[in-house]
Short mmCIF file of C-alpha atoms in Angstrom, two decimals:
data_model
loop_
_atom_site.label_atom_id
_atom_site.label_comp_id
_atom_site.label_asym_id
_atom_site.label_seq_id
_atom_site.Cartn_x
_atom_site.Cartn_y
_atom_site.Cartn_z
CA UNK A 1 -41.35 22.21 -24.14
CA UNK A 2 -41.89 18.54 -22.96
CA UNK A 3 -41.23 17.59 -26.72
CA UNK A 4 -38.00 19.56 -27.21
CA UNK A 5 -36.41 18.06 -23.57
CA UNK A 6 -34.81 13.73 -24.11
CA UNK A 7 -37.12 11.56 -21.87
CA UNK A 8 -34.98 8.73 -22.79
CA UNK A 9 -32.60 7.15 -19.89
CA UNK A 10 -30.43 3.84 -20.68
CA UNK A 11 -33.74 1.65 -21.76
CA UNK A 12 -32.90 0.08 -25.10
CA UNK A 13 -33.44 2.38 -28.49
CA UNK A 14 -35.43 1.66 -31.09
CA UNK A 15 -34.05 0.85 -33.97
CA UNK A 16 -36.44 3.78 -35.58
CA UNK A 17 -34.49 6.21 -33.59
CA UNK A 18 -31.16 4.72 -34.62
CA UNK A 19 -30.75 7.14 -37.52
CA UNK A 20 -27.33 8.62 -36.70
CA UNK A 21 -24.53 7.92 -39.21
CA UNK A 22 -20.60 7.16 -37.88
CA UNK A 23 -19.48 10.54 -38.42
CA UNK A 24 -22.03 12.25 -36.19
CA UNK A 25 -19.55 11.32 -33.95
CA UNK A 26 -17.19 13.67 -35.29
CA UNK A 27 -19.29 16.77 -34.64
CA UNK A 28 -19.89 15.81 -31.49
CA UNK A 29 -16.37 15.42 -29.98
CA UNK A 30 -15.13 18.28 -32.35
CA UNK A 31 -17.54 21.03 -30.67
CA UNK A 32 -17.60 19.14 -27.55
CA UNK A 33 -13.73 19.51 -26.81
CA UNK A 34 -12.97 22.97 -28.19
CA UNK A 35 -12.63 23.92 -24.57
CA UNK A 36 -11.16 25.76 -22.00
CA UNK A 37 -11.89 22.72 -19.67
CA UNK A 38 -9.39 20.94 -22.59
CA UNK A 39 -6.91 23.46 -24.00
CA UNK A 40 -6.19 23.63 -19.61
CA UNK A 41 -4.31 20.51 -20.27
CA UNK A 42 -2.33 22.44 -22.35
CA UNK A 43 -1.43 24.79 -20.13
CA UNK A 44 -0.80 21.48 -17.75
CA UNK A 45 2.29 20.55 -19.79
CA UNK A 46 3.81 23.70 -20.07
CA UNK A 47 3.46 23.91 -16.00
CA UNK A 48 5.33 20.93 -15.59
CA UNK A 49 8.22 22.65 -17.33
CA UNK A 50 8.45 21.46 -20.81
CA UNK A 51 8.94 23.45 -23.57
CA UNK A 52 6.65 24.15 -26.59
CA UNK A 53 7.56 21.21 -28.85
CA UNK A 54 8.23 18.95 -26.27
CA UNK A 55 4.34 19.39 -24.75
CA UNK A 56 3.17 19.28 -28.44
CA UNK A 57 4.53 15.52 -28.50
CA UNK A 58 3.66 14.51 -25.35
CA UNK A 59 0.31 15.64 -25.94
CA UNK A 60 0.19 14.07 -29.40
CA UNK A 61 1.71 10.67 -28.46
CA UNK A 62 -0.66 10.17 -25.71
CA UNK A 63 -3.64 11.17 -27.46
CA UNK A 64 -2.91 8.45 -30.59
CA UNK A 65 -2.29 5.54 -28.04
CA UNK A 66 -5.41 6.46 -26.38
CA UNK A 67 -8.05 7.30 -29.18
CA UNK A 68 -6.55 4.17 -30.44
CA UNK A 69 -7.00 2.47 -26.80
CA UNK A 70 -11.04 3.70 -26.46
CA UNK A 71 -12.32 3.58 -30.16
CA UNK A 72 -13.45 0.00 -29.77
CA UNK A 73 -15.55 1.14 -26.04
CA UNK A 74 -17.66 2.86 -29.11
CA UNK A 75 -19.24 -0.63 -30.55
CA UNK A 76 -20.24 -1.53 -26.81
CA UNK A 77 -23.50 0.98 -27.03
CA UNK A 78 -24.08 0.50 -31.12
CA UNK A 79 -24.27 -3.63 -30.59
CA UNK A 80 -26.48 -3.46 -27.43
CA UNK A 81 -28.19 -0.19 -28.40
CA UNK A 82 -27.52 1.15 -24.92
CA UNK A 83 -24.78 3.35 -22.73
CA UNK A 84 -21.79 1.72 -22.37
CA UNK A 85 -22.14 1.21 -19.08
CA UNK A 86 -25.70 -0.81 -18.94
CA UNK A 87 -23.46 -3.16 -21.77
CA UNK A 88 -20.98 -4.05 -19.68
CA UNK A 89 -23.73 -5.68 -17.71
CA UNK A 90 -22.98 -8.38 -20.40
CA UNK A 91 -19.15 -8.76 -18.48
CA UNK A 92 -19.85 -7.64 -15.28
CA UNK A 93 -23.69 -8.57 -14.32
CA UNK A 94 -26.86 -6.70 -14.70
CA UNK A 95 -25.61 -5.25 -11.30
CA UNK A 96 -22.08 -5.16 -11.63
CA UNK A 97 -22.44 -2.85 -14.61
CA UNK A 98 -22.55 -0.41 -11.33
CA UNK A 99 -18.95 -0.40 -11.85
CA UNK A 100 -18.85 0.84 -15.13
CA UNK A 101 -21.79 3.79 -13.79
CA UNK A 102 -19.63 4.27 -10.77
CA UNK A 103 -16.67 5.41 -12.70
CA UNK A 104 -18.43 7.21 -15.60
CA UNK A 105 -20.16 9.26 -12.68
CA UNK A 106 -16.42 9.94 -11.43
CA UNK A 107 -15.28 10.94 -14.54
CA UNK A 108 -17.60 12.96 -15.97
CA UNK A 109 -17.73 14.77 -12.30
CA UNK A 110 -14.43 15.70 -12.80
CA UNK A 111 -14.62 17.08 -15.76
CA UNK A 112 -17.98 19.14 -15.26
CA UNK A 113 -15.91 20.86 -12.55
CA UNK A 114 -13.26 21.39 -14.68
CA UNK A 115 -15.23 22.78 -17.37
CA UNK A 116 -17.10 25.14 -14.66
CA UNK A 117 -14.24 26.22 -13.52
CA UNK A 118 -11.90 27.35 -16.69
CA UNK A 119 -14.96 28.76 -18.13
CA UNK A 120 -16.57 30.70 -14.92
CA UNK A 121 -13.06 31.90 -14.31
CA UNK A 122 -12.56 33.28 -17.93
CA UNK A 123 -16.15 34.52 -17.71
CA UNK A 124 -14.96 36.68 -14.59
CA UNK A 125 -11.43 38.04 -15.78
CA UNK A 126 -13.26 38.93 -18.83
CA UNK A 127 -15.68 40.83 -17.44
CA UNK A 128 -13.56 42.34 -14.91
CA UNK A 129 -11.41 43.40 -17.37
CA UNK A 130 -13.76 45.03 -19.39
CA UNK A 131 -15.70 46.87 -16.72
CA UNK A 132 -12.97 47.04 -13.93
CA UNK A 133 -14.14 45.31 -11.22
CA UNK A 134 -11.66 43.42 -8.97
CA UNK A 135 -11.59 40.13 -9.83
CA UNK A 136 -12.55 38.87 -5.95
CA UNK A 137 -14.05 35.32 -4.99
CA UNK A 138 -17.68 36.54 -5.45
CA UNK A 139 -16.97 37.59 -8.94
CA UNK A 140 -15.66 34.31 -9.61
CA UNK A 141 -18.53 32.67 -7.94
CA UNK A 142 -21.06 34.52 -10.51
CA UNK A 143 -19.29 33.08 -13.24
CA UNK A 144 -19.13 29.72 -12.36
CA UNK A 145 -22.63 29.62 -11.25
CA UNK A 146 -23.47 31.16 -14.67
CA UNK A 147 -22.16 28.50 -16.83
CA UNK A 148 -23.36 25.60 -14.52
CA UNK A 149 -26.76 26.74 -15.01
CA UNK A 150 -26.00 27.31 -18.87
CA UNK A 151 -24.80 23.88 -19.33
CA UNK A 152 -27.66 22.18 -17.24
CA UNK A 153 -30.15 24.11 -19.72
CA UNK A 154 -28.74 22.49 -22.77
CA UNK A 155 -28.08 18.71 -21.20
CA UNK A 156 -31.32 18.56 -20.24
CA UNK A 157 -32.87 19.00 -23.61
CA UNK A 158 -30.70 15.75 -24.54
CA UNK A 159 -28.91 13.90 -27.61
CA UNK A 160 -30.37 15.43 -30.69
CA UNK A 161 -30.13 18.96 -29.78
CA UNK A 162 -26.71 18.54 -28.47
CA UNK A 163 -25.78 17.28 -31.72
CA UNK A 164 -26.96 20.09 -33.19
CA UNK A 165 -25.26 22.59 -30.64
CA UNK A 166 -21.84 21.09 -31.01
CA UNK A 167 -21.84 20.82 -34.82
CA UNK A 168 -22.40 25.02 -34.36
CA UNK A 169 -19.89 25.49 -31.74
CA UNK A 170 -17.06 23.95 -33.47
CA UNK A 171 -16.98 26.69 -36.44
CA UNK A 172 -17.17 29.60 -33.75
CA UNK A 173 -14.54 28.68 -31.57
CA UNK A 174 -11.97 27.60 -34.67
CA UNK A 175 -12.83 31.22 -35.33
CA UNK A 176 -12.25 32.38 -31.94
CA UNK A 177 -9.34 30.36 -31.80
CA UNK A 178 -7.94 31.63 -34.96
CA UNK A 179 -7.93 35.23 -33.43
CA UNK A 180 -6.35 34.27 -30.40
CA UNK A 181 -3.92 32.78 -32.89
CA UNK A 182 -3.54 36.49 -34.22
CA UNK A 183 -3.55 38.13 -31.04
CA UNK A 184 -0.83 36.19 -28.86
CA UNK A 185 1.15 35.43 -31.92
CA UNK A 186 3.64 38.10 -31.12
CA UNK A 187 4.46 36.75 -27.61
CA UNK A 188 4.27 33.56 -28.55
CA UNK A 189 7.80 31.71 -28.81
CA UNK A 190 8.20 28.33 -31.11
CA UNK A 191 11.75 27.89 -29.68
CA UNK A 192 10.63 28.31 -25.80
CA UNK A 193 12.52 25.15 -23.95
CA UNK A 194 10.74 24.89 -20.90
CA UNK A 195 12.22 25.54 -17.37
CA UNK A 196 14.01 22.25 -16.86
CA UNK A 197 15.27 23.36 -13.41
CA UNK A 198 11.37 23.23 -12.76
CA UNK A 199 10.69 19.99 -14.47
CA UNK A 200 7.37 18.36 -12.09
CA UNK A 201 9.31 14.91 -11.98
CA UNK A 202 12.67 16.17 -11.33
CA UNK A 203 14.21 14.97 -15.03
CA UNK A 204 13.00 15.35 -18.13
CA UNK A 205 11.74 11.49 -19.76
CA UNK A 206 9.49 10.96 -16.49
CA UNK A 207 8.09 14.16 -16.20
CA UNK A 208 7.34 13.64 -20.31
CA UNK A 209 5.52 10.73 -19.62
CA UNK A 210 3.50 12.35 -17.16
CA UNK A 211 2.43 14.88 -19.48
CA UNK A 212 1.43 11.87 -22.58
CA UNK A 213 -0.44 10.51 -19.48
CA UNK A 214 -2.37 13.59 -18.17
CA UNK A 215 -2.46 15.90 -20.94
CA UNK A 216 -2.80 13.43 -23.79
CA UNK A 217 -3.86 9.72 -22.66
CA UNK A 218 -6.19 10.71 -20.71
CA UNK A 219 -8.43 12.50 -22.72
CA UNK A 220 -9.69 9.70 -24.70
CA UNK A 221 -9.90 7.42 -21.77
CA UNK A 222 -12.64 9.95 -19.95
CA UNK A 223 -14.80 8.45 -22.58
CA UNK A 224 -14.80 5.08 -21.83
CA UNK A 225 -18.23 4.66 -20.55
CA UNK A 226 -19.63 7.87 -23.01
CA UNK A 227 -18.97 6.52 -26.23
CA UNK A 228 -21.86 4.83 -26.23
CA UNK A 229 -24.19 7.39 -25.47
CA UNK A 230 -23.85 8.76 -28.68
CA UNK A 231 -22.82 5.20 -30.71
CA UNK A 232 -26.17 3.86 -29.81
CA UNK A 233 -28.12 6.16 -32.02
CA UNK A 234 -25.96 4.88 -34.78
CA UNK A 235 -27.99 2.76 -37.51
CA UNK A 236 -27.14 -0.96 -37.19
CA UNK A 237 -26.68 -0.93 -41.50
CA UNK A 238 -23.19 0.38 -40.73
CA UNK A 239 -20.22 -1.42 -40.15
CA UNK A 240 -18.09 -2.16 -36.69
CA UNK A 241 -15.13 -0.59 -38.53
CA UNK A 242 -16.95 2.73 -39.70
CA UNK A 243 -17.83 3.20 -35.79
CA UNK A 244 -14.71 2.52 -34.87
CA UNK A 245 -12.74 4.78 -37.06
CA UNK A 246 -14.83 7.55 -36.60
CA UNK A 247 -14.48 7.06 -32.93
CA UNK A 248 -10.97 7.22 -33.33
CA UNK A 249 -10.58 10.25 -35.65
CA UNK A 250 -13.06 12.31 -34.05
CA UNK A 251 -11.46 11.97 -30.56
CA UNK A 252 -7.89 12.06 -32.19
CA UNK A 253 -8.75 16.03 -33.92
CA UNK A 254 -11.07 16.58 -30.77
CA UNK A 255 -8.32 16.15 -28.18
CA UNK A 256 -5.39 17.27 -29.81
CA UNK A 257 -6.21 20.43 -31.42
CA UNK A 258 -7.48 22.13 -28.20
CA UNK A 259 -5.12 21.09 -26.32
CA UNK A 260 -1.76 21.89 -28.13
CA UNK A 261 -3.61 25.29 -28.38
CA UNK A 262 -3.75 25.41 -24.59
CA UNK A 263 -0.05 24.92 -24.66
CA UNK A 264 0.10 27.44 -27.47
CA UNK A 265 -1.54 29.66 -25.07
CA UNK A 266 0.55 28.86 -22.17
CA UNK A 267 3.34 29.31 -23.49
CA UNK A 268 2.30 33.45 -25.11
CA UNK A 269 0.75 33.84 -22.11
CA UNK A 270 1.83 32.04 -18.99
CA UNK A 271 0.26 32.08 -15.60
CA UNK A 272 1.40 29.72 -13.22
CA UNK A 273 -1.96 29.74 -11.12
CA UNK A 274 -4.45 30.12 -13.74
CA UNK A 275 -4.90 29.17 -17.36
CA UNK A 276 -7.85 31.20 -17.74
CA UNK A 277 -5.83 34.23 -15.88
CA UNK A 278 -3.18 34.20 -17.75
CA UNK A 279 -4.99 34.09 -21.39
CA UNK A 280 -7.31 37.17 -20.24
CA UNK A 281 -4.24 39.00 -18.92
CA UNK A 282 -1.79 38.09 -21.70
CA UNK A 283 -4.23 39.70 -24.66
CA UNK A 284 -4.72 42.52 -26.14
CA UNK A 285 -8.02 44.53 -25.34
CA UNK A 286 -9.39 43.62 -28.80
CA UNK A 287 -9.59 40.12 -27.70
CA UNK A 288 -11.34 40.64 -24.65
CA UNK A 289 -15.10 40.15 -25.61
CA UNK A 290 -14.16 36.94 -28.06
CA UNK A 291 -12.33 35.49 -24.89
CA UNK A 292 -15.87 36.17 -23.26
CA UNK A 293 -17.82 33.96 -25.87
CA UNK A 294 -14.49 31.01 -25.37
CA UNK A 295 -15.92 31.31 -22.03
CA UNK A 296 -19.50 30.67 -22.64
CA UNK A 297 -19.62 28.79 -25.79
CA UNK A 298 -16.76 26.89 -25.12
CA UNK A 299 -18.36 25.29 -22.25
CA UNK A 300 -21.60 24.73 -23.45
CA UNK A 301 -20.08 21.65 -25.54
CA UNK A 302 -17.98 20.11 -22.87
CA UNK A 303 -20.17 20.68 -20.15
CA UNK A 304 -23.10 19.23 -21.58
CA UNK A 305 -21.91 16.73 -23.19
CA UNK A 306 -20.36 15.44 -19.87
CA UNK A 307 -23.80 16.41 -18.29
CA UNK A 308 -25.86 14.33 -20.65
CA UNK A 309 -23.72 11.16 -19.60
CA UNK A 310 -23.83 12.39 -16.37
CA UNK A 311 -27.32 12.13 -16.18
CA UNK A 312 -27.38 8.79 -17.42
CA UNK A 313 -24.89 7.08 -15.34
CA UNK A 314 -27.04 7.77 -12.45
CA UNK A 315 -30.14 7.10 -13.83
CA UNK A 316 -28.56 3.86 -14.80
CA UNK A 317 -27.42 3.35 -10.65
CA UNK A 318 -31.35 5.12 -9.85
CA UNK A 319 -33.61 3.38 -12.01
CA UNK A 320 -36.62 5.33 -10.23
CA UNK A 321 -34.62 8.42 -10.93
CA UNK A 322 -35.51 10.39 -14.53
CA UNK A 323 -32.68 11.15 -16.77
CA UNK A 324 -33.73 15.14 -15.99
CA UNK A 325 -34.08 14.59 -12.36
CA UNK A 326 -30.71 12.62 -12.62
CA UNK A 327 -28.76 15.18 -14.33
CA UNK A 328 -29.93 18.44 -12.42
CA UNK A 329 -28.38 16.90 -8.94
CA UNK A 330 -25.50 15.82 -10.77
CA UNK A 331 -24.95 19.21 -11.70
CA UNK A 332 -25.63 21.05 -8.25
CA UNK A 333 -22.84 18.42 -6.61
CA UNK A 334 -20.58 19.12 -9.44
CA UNK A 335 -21.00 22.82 -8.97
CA UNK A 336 -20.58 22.57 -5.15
CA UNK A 337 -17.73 20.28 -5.51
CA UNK A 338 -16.30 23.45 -8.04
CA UNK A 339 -16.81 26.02 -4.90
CA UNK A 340 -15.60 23.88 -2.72
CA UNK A 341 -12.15 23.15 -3.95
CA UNK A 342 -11.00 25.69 -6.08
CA UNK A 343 -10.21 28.01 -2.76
CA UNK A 344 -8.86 24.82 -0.92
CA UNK A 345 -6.25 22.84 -3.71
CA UNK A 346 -3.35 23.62 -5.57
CA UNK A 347 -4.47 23.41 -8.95
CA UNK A 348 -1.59 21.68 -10.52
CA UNK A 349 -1.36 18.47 -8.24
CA UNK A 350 -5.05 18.66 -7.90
CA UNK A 351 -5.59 18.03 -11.49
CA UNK A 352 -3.10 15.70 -12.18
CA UNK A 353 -3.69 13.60 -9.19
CA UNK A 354 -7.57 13.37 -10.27
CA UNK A 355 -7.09 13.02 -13.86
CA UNK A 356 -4.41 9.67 -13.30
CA UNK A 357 -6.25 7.76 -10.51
CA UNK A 358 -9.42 8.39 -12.45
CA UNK A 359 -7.44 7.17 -15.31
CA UNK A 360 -6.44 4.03 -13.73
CA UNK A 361 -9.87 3.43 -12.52
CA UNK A 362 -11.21 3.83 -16.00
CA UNK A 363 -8.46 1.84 -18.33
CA UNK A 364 -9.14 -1.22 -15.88
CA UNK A 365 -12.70 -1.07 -17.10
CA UNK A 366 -12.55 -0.25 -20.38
CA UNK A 367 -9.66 -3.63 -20.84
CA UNK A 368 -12.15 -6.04 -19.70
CA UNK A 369 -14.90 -4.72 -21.45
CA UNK A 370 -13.22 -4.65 -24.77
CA UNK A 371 -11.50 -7.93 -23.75
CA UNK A 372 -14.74 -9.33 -23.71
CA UNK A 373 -16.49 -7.74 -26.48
CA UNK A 374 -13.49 -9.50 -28.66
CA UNK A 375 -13.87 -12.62 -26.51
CA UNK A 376 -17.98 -12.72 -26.84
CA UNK A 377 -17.69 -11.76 -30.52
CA UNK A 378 -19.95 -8.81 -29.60
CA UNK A 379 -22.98 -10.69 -29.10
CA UNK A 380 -25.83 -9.30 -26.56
CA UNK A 381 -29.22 -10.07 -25.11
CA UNK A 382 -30.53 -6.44 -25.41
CA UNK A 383 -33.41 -7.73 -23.42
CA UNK A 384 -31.72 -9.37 -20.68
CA UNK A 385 -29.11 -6.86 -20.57
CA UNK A 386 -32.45 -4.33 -19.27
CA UNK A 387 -33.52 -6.62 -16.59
CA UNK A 388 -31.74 -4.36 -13.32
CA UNK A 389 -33.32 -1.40 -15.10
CA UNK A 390 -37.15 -2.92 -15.29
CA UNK A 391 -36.40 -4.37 -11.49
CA UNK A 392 -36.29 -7.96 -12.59
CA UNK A 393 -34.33 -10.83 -11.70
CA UNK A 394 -32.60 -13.70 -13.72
CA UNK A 395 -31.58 -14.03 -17.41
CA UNK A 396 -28.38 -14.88 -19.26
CA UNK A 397 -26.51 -11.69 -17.19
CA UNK A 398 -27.70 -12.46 -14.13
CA UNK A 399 -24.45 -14.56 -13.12
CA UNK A 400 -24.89 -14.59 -9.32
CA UNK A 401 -27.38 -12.26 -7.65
CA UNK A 402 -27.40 -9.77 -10.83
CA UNK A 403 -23.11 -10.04 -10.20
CA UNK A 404 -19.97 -11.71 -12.19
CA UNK A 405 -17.87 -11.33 -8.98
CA UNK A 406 -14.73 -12.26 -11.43
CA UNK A 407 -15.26 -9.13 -13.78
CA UNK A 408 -15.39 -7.17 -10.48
CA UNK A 409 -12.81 -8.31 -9.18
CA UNK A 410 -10.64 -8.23 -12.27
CA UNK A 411 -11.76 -4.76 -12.49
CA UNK A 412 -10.81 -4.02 -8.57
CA UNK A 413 -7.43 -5.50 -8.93
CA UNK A 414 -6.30 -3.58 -12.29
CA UNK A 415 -7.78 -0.63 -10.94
CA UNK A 416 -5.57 -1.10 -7.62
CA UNK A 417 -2.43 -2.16 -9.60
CA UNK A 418 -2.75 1.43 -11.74
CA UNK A 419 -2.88 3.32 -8.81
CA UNK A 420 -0.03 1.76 -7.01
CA UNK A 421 1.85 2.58 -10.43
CA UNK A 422 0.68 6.41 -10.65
CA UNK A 423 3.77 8.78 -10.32
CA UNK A 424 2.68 12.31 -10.10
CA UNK A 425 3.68 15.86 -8.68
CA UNK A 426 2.97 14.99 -4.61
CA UNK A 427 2.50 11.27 -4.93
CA UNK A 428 4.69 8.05 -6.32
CA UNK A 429 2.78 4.45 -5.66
CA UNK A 430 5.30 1.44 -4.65
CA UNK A 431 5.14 0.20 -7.80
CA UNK A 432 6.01 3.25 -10.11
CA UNK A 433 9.11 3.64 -6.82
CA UNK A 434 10.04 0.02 -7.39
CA UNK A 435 10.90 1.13 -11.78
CA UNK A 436 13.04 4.36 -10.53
CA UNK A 437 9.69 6.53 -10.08
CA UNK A 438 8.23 5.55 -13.73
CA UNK A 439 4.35 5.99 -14.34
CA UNK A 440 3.14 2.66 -15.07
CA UNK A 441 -0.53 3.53 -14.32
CA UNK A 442 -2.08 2.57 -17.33
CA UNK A 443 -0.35 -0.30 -18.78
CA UNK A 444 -0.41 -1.66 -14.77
CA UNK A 445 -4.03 -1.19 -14.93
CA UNK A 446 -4.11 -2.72 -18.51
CA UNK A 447 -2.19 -5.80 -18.26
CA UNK A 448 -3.46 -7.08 -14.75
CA UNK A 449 -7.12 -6.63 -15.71
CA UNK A 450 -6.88 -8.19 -18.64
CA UNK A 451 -5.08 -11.25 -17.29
CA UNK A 452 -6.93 -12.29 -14.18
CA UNK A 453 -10.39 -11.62 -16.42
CA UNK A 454 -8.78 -14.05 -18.90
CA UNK A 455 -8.50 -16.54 -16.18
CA UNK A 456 -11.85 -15.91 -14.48
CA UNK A 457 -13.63 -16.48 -17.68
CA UNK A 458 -11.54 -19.37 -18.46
CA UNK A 459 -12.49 -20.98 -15.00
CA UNK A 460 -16.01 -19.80 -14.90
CA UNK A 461 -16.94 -21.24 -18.48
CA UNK A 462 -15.26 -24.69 -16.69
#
């Protein structure tokens, strides 16, 4: 058992275990994002009252600009042969590269509880269904204790085998998929229009923009500090536009095909409290046991992956900390955090809030990072990039006290500029008021990042 279960944490790879090739990539998002935790963004759009087409291109437009946007994040872990995040040491300081674990923790938090709840939630309507049970809070909390522990089972055991699980998963849930296509293809309406009485902006182009943002943009950017947890194992023989391309393609089918068939979904079958609800309810009986296996095997890819990363963030913040020990409390606060909130938020502001502050957080760090990957011409002291992790001092990344207080801060202030630009459901920053309640989160975040870490470099290298 010890041999099947990853001991490895963020310490550098060998280049003898750098056999991957580029489009390993591929299988991994693929399987990884066919979803319920994913297709739910889906079901996003259509809640903020857009019609079928006009979700489709939100979803589609954001997801381009932002597989685009995160593809390069892929050659930070392939050039230093480590997690993204224990790179950006190279920017931010063997301890400043906190910042990068800090918001990969957030992130992939998020989306654990996402992907426990959609799929414990299915789990339990399905099974309700079938066997009549009311469909009461304890049901619900078997299910989403069921696939926390499933998904914990299969992180644990680490890169390879997940690999392996999500190149399997992505066949059976096209299937699955396919069926549902059959199934709700009846009720399903090409020409639906939305409700734009109900639009979650008010008008139309904002509340569009809101939906490229959370339901397409923001799908790639959650990857910003995982990218490299799978790049790393890449060979070095290939070539920084192979890893990038695949990065971008297999994010690109990843995120867009689950999630236009969450709006698919949404719009046959519409529930305006649950996704999950509302797919059970809307098919026919037929359907019922496949929906059972979206449940579970659809989760099993998301949830691990997100796990795995999980796991290493905070064994990169815990040195002393395995990368097992580290991802078995991530998941137990995850899952609490799941219990917690789904009787106490309203899912549609919860999600969207969550999903563009994280955003903001994470585009701020992913612009300087790539900024100075292109600046730095991708060069890094694998060794001295480890020195935080082997609780040592000095080096070419120690900057001052293991700290490049100019990355941070560029980092802080982009970070605070995209949420003062976020315009959601319950909340408008000053800055997205001041441009007639227009979502500037991102390019906010972007723009001021990039600039003051332009001039801190500048000044520092004086």
């Amino acid at each position: 058992m010890a041999e099947l279960i990853e001991t490895r944490g963020v310490e550098t790879v060998p280049d003898s275990e750098r056999t991957a090739k580029p489009g390993s990539l591929i299988r991994v998002f693929l399987g990884a994002n066919l979803s319920l935790s994913v297709m739910v963004f889906g079901w996003i759009a259509i809640l903020y009252g857009l019609g079928f087409w006009e979700a489709v291109s939100a979803i589609v437009v954001g997801t381009v600009i932002g597989a685009a946007f995160v593809a390069r994040t892929a050659l930070l872990g392939w050039k230093a042969a480590t997690n993204n995040s224990v790179a950006s040491g190279a920017y931010f300081g063997v301890r400043g590269r906190l910042v990068g674990s800090f918001v990969g923790l957030l992130i992939t938090m998020q989306y654990i509880a996402l992907t426990v709840w959609t799929g414990g939630e299915m789990t339990s309507a399905s099974l309700s269904r079938l066997f009549g049970f009311e469909l009461s809070d304890l049901a619900l909390s078997f299910g989403y204790g069921l696939i926390a522990i499933l998904i914990v089972l299969f992180a644990i055991i680490g890169y390879r085998f997940i690999l392996k699980l999500n190149a399997l998963i992505a066949p059976v849930m096209i299937l699955l998929m396919a069926l549902t296509l059959i199934a709700l293809w009846p009720s399903f309406d090409a020409g639906y229009a939305g409700e734009p009485e109900l639009y979650a902006l008010g008008s139309f182009w904002p509340t569009w923009l809101l939906a490229v943002l959370t339901a397409g943009l923001a799908g790639p950017v959650s990857y910003v500090t995982q990218t490299g947890d799978w790049s790393r194992y890449i060979s070095k023989s290939n070539s920084e536009s192979q890893v990038v391309s695949n990065t971008f393609i297999a994010m690109l089918v990843g995120l867009t095909l689950p999630t236009v068939f969450g709006a698919f979904v949404a719009t046959a079958a519409f529930d305006e409290f649950s996704f999950a609800a509302g797919y059970v309810a809307g098919s026919p009986a037929w359907l019922v046991v496949p929906l059972l296996l979206v449940a579970i095997v659809g989760s099993l890819g998301q949830g691990s992956i997100n796990l795995y990363s999980m796991g290493l963030d905070l064994d990169a913040i815990l040195p002393k900390f395995s990368r097992l020990k580290s991802t078995i409390l991530v998941a137990v606060i995850s899952t609490a955090l799941v219990f917690i909130g789904r009787f106490v938020f309203d899912a549609e502001a919860a999600v969207t809030n969550s999903v563009l502050f994280l955003t903001a957080l994470a585009s701020s760090w992913a612009s300087i990072s790539i900024f100075m990957y292109w600046r730095t011409k991708g060069q890094f002291d694998q060794v001295d990039l480890q020195v935080f992790n082997s609780q040592r001092k000095g080096g070419q990344y120690w900057f001052t006290g293991g700290w490049n207080f100019g990355a941070v801060f560029s980092w802080a202030l982009g970070a605070t500029a995209g949420i003062l630009g976020v315009s959601s459901v319950d909340y408008v920053g000053p800055l997205a008021e001041a441009f007639g309640g227009l979502d500037l989160s991102v390019a906010a975040a972007v723009v001021v990042s990039i600039s003051t870490m332009a001039i801190a470099s500048t000044v520092r290298r004086k």
